[in-house]
């Protein structure tokens, strides 16, 4: 079991920054991968970034150079620093996690937060 709670969403003007945080509570011995998905208004959910327990990271092409994902394994927390925000970054951002390091790309991560709204105005 993994319970995820996000914070840090809000309204920001284009070019501004936000930092999202996610804290996990779990009885798992470790969490192999944590990441962030987002869903634009009326759009599909997409994987924005993820980080594994070796601190390896991967990003959606459209956010490379602007977003940074990081993780505190001791606290079971993951963060997403979002800089140079654009209106197209608007959406609901979901924290997600999986205790197993394989198979999640095919089936999706096992655990999800409720999501936080990020709105970037023009």
PDB file of N, CA, C and O in Angstrom, residues 30-38 45-60 69 71 94-112:
ATOM      1  N   UNK A  30      10.471  -0.396  -0.015  1.00  0.00           N
ATOM      2  CA  UNK A  30      11.019   0.656  -0.855  1.00  0.00           C
ATOM      3  C   UNK A  30      10.033   0.958  -1.974  1.00  0.00           C
ATOM      4  O   UNK A  30       9.138   0.164  -2.267  1.00  0.00           O
ATOM      5  N   UNK A  31      10.210   2.116  -2.595  1.00  0.00           N
ATOM      6  CA  UNK A  31       9.420   2.497  -3.757  1.00  0.00           C
ATOM      7  C   UNK A  31      10.384   2.643  -4.927  1.00  0.00           C
ATOM      8  O   UNK A  31      11.259   3.501  -4.912  1.00  0.00           O
ATOM      9  N   UNK A  32      10.215   1.796  -5.935  1.00  0.00           N
ATOM     10  CA  UNK A  32      11.178   1.734  -7.030  1.00  0.00           C
ATOM     11  C   UNK A  32      11.157   2.977  -7.907  1.00  0.00           C
ATOM     12  O   UNK A  32      12.201   3.455  -8.334  1.00  0.00           O
ATOM     13  N   UNK A  33       9.970   3.482  -8.182  1.00  0.00           N
ATOM     14  CA  UNK A  33       9.855   4.608  -9.094  1.00  0.00           C
ATOM     15  C   UNK A  33       8.746   5.541  -8.630  1.00  0.00           C
ATOM     16  O   UNK A  33       7.699   5.094  -8.152  1.00  0.00           O
ATOM     17  N   UNK A  34       8.987   6.820  -8.763  1.00  0.00           N
ATOM     18  CA  UNK A  34       7.985   7.837  -8.485  1.00  0.00           C
ATOM     19  C   UNK A  34       7.989   8.823  -9.644  1.00  0.00           C
ATOM     20  O   UNK A  34       9.025   9.058 -10.267  1.00  0.00           O
ATOM     21  N   UNK A  35       6.838   9.387  -9.917  1.00  0.00           N
ATOM     22  CA  UNK A  35       6.765  10.312 -11.034  1.00  0.00           C
ATOM     23  C   UNK A  35       5.553  11.200 -10.989  1.00  0.00           C
ATOM     24  O   UNK A  35       4.756  11.169 -10.043  1.00  0.00           O
ATOM     25  N   UNK A  36       5.454  12.008 -12.030  1.00  0.00           N
ATOM     26  CA  UNK A  36       4.346  12.939 -12.183  1.00  0.00           C
ATOM     27  C   UNK A  36       3.703  12.770 -13.544  1.00  0.00           C
ATOM     28  O   UNK A  36       4.396  12.751 -14.569  1.00  0.00           O
ATOM     29  N   UNK A  37       2.406  12.630 -13.540  1.00  0.00           N
ATOM     30  CA  UNK A  37       1.597  12.678 -14.744  1.00  0.00           C
ATOM     31  C   UNK A  37       0.819  13.985 -14.746  1.00  0.00           C
ATOM     32  O   UNK A  37       0.650  14.615 -13.708  1.00  0.00           O
ATOM     33  N   UNK A  38       0.318  14.377 -15.910  1.00  0.00           N
ATOM     34  CA  UNK A  38      -0.579  15.521 -15.968  1.00  0.00           C
ATOM     35  C   UNK A  38      -1.679  15.279 -16.986  1.00  0.00           C
ATOM     36  O   UNK A  38      -1.534  14.492 -17.914  1.00  0.00           O
ATOM     37  N   UNK A  45      -4.094  11.943 -20.274  1.00  0.00           N
ATOM     38  CA  UNK A  45      -3.067  11.923 -19.258  1.00  0.00           C
ATOM     39  C   UNK A  45      -1.723  11.531 -19.883  1.00  0.00           C
ATOM     40  O   UNK A  45      -1.652  10.593 -20.680  1.00  0.00           O
ATOM     41  N   UNK A  46      -0.674  12.249 -19.522  1.00  0.00           N
ATOM     42  CA  UNK A  46       0.651  11.966 -20.037  1.00  0.00           C
ATOM     43  C   UNK A  46       1.676  11.975 -18.911  1.00  0.00           C
ATOM     44  O   UNK A  46       1.536  12.705 -17.929  1.00  0.00           O
ATOM     45  N   UNK A  47       2.698  11.171 -19.085  1.00  0.00           N
ATOM     46  CA  UNK A  47       3.769  11.101 -18.104  1.00  0.00           C
ATOM     47  C   UNK A  47       4.717  12.271 -18.319  1.00  0.00           C
ATOM     48  O   UNK A  47       5.299  12.413 -19.391  1.00  0.00           O
ATOM     49  N   UNK A  48       4.885  13.086 -17.292  1.00  0.00           N
ATOM     50  CA  UNK A  48       5.720  14.273 -17.376  1.00  0.00           C
ATOM     51  C   UNK A  48       7.170  13.959 -17.039  1.00  0.00           C
ATOM     52  O   UNK A  48       8.094  14.380 -17.742  1.00  0.00           O
ATOM     53  N   UNK A  49       7.376  13.237 -15.959  1.00  0.00           N
ATOM     54  CA  UNK A  49       8.723  12.910 -15.502  1.00  0.00           C
ATOM     55  C   UNK A  49       8.660  11.790 -14.495  1.00  0.00           C
ATOM     56  O   UNK A  49       7.649  11.612 -13.814  1.00  0.00           O
ATOM     57  N   UNK A  50       9.747  11.044 -14.390  1.00  0.00           N
ATOM     58  CA  UNK A  50       9.847  10.039 -13.340  1.00  0.00           C
ATOM     59  C   UNK A  50      11.279   9.913 -12.864  1.00  0.00           C
ATOM     60  O   UNK A  50      12.213  10.326 -13.553  1.00  0.00           O
ATOM     61  N   UNK A  51      11.428   9.322 -11.698  1.00  0.00           N
ATOM     62  CA  UNK A  51      12.735   9.124 -11.091  1.00  0.00           C
ATOM     63  C   UNK A  51      12.723   7.785 -10.367  1.00  0.00           C
ATOM     64  O   UNK A  51      11.765   7.453  -9.670  1.00  0.00           O
ATOM     65  N   UNK A  52      13.789   7.001 -10.537  1.00  0.00           N
ATOM     66  CA  UNK A  52      13.857   5.717  -9.872  1.00  0.00           C
ATOM     67  C   UNK A  52      14.678   5.818  -8.586  1.00  0.00           C
ATOM     68  O   UNK A  52      15.144   6.897  -8.214  1.00  0.00           O
ATOM     69  N   UNK A  53      14.839   4.697  -7.902  1.00  0.00           N
ATOM     70  CA  UNK A  53      15.532   4.741  -6.616  1.00  0.00           C
ATOM     71  C   UNK A  53      17.043   4.872  -6.743  1.00  0.00           C
ATOM     72  O   UNK A  53      17.727   4.962  -5.721  1.00  0.00           O
ATOM     73  N   UNK A  54      17.557   4.892  -7.972  1.00  0.00           N
ATOM     74  CA  UNK A  54      18.946   5.214  -8.224  1.00  0.00           C
ATOM     75  C   UNK A  54      19.129   6.643  -8.691  1.00  0.00           C
ATOM     76  O   UNK A  54      20.213   7.009  -9.147  1.00  0.00           O
ATOM     77  N   UNK A  55      18.070   7.427  -8.615  1.00  0.00           N
ATOM     78  CA  UNK A  55      18.050   8.841  -8.992  1.00  0.00           C
ATOM     79  C   UNK A  55      18.179   9.063 -10.501  1.00  0.00           C
ATOM     80  O   UNK A  55      18.501  10.164 -10.937  1.00  0.00           O
ATOM     81  N   UNK A  56      17.933   8.030 -11.286  1.00  0.00           N
ATOM     82  CA  UNK A  56      17.859   8.205 -12.729  1.00  0.00           C
ATOM     83  C   UNK A  56      16.536   8.870 -13.084  1.00  0.00           C
ATOM     84  O   UNK A  56      15.493   8.520 -12.528  1.00  0.00           O
ATOM     85  N   UNK A  57      16.584   9.814 -14.007  1.00  0.00           N
ATOM     86  CA  UNK A  57      15.402  10.591 -14.345  1.00  0.00           C
ATOM     87  C   UNK A  57      15.088  10.531 -15.826  1.00  0.00           C
ATOM     88  O   UNK A  57      15.951  10.247 -16.658  1.00  0.00           O
ATOM     89  N   UNK A  58      13.836  10.822 -16.144  1.00  0.00           N
ATOM     90  CA  UNK A  58      13.388  10.881 -17.521  1.00  0.00           C
ATOM     91  C   UNK A  58      12.282  11.915 -17.620  1.00  0.00           C
ATOM     92  O   UNK A  58      11.453  12.016 -16.725  1.00  0.00           O
ATOM     93  N   UNK A  59      12.283  12.664 -18.744  1.00  0.00           N
ATOM     94  CA  UNK A  59      11.343  13.757 -18.912  1.00  0.00           C
ATOM     95  C   UNK A  59      10.623  13.699 -20.246  1.00  0.00           C
ATOM     96  O   UNK A  59      11.177  13.270 -21.257  1.00  0.00           O
ATOM     97  N   UNK A  60       9.401  14.191 -20.231  1.00  0.00           N
ATOM     98  CA  UNK A  60       8.677  14.462 -21.457  1.00  0.00           C
ATOM     99  C   UNK A  60       9.462  15.505 -22.249  1.00  0.00           C
ATOM    100  O   UNK A  60       9.972  16.475 -21.680  1.00  0.00           O
ATOM    101  N   UNK A  69      12.816  16.953 -11.759  1.00  0.00           N
ATOM    102  CA  UNK A  69      12.254  16.050 -10.764  1.00  0.00           C
ATOM    103  C   UNK A  69      13.356  15.629  -9.802  1.00  0.00           C
ATOM    104  O   UNK A  69      14.497  15.407 -10.203  1.00  0.00           O
ATOM    105  N   UNK A  71      14.002  13.545  -5.683  1.00  0.00           N
ATOM    106  CA  UNK A  71      13.419  12.583  -4.757  1.00  0.00           C
ATOM    107  C   UNK A  71      14.215  12.539  -3.471  1.00  0.00           C
ATOM    108  O   UNK A  71      15.444  12.609  -3.480  1.00  0.00           O
ATOM    109  N   UNK A  94      -0.649  14.766 -11.276  1.00  0.00           N
ATOM    110  CA  UNK A  94      -0.801  13.635 -10.383  1.00  0.00           C
ATOM    111  C   UNK A  94       0.554  13.045 -10.012  1.00  0.00           C
ATOM    112  O   UNK A  94       1.364  12.749 -10.893  1.00  0.00           O
ATOM    113  N   UNK A  95       0.768  12.860  -8.748  1.00  0.00           N
ATOM    114  CA  UNK A  95       1.903  12.092  -8.277  1.00  0.00           C
ATOM    115  C   UNK A  95       1.565  10.608  -8.387  1.00  0.00           C
ATOM    116  O   UNK A  95       0.432  10.205  -8.137  1.00  0.00           O
ATOM    117  N   UNK A  96       2.547   9.800  -8.768  1.00  0.00           N
ATOM    118  CA  UNK A  96       2.339   8.366  -8.874  1.00  0.00           C
ATOM    119  C   UNK A  96       3.581   7.619  -8.427  1.00  0.00           C
ATOM    120  O   UNK A  96       4.691   8.162  -8.456  1.00  0.00           O
ATOM    121  N   UNK A  97       3.388   6.366  -8.026  1.00  0.00           N
ATOM    122  CA  UNK A  97       4.496   5.573  -7.519  1.00  0.00           C
ATOM    123  C   UNK A  97       4.258   4.093  -7.748  1.00  0.00           C
ATOM    124  O   UNK A  97       3.113   3.642  -7.870  1.00  0.00           O
ATOM    125  N   UNK A  98       5.360   3.344  -7.794  1.00  0.00           N
ATOM    126  CA  UNK A  98       5.274   1.899  -7.927  1.00  0.00           C
ATOM    127  C   UNK A  98       6.438   1.258  -7.184  1.00  0.00           C
ATOM    128  O   UNK A  98       7.583   1.660  -7.377  1.00  0.00           O
ATOM    129  N   UNK A  99       6.163   0.254  -6.353  1.00  0.00           N
ATOM    130  CA  UNK A  99       7.240  -0.422  -5.625  1.00  0.00           C
ATOM    131  C   UNK A  99       8.032  -1.410  -6.460  1.00  0.00           C
ATOM    132  O   UNK A  99       9.073  -1.879  -6.004  1.00  0.00           O
ATOM    133  N   UNK A 100       7.559  -1.728  -7.653  1.00  0.00           N
ATOM    134  CA  UNK A 100       8.223  -2.681  -8.542  1.00  0.00           C
ATOM    135  C   UNK A 100       8.874  -1.934  -9.689  1.00  0.00           C
ATOM    136  O   UNK A 100       8.220  -1.120 -10.350  1.00  0.00           O
ATOM    137  N   UNK A 101      10.157  -2.212  -9.981  1.00  0.00           N
ATOM    138  CA  UNK A 101      10.888  -1.414 -10.966  1.00  0.00           C
ATOM    139  C   UNK A 101      10.624  -1.773 -12.419  1.00  0.00           C
ATOM    140  O   UNK A 101      11.235  -1.191 -13.316  1.00  0.00           O
ATOM    141  N   UNK A 102       9.776  -2.714 -12.675  1.00  0.00           N
ATOM    142  CA  UNK A 102       9.495  -3.120 -14.044  1.00  0.00           C
ATOM    143  C   UNK A 102       7.996  -3.321 -14.238  1.00  0.00           C
ATOM    144  O   UNK A 102       7.251  -3.553 -13.287  1.00  0.00           O
ATOM    145  N   UNK A 103       7.565  -3.233 -15.486  1.00  0.00           N
ATOM    146  CA  UNK A 103       6.181  -3.496 -15.844  1.00  0.00           C
ATOM    147  C   UNK A 103       5.257  -2.294 -15.750  1.00  0.00           C
ATOM    148  O   UNK A 103       4.171  -2.296 -16.338  1.00  0.00           O
ATOM    149  N   UNK A 104       5.675  -1.252 -15.049  1.00  0.00           N
ATOM    150  CA  UNK A 104       4.770  -0.133 -14.822  1.00  0.00           C
ATOM    151  C   UNK A 104       4.498   0.696 -16.069  1.00  0.00           C
ATOM    152  O   UNK A 104       3.434   1.313 -16.179  1.00  0.00           O
ATOM    153  N   UNK A 105       5.437   0.725 -16.996  1.00  0.00           N
ATOM    154  CA  UNK A 105       5.195   1.465 -18.238  1.00  0.00           C
ATOM    155  C   UNK A 105       4.038   0.868 -19.021  1.00  0.00           C
ATOM    156  O   UNK A 105       3.255   1.585 -19.640  1.00  0.00           O
ATOM    157  N   UNK A 106       3.936  -0.444 -18.987  1.00  0.00           N
ATOM    158  CA  UNK A 106       2.887  -1.141 -19.705  1.00  0.00           C
ATOM    159  C   UNK A 106       1.542  -0.986 -19.015  1.00  0.00           C
ATOM    160  O   UNK A 106       0.519  -0.724 -19.667  1.00  0.00           O
ATOM    161  N   UNK A 107       1.532  -1.158 -17.721  1.00  0.00           N
ATOM    162  CA  UNK A 107       0.281  -1.191 -16.972  1.00  0.00           C
ATOM    163  C   UNK A 107      -0.017   0.097 -16.211  1.00  0.00           C
ATOM    164  O   UNK A 107      -1.094   0.223 -15.622  1.00  0.00           O
ATOM    165  N   UNK A 108       0.922   1.037 -16.194  1.00  0.00           N
ATOM    166  CA  UNK A 108       0.789   2.234 -15.391  1.00  0.00           C
ATOM    167  C   UNK A 108       1.292   2.003 -13.980  1.00  0.00           C
ATOM    168  O   UNK A 108       1.369   0.871 -13.518  1.00  0.00           O
ATOM    169  N   UNK A 109       1.651   3.057 -13.308  1.00  0.00           N
ATOM    170  CA  UNK A 109       2.072   2.934 -11.920  1.00  0.00           C
ATOM    171  C   UNK A 109       0.879   2.526 -11.052  1.00  0.00           C
ATOM    172  O   UNK A 109      -0.268   2.854 -11.358  1.00  0.00           O
ATOM    173  N   UNK A 110       1.179   1.832  -9.970  1.00  0.00           N
ATOM    174  CA  UNK A 110       0.121   1.231  -9.160  1.00  0.00           C
ATOM    175  C   UNK A 110      -0.627   2.215  -8.273  1.00  0.00           C
ATOM    176  O   UNK A 110      -1.806   2.008  -7.971  1.00  0.00           O
ATOM    177  N   UNK A 111       0.049   3.262  -7.841  1.00  0.00           N
ATOM    178  CA  UNK A 111      -0.534   4.151  -6.845  1.00  0.00           C
ATOM    179  C   UNK A 111      -0.523   5.593  -7.326  1.00  0.00           C
ATOM    180  O   UNK A 111       0.441   6.064  -7.921  1.00  0.00           O
ATOM    181  N   UNK A 112      -1.613   6.284  -7.021  1.00  0.00           N
ATOM    182  CA  UNK A 112      -1.828   7.647  -7.507  1.00  0.00           C
ATOM    183  C   UNK A 112      -2.332   8.560  -6.406  1.00  0.00           C
ATOM    184  O   UNK A 112      -3.098   8.148  -5.533  1.00  0.00           O
TER     185      UNK A 112
END
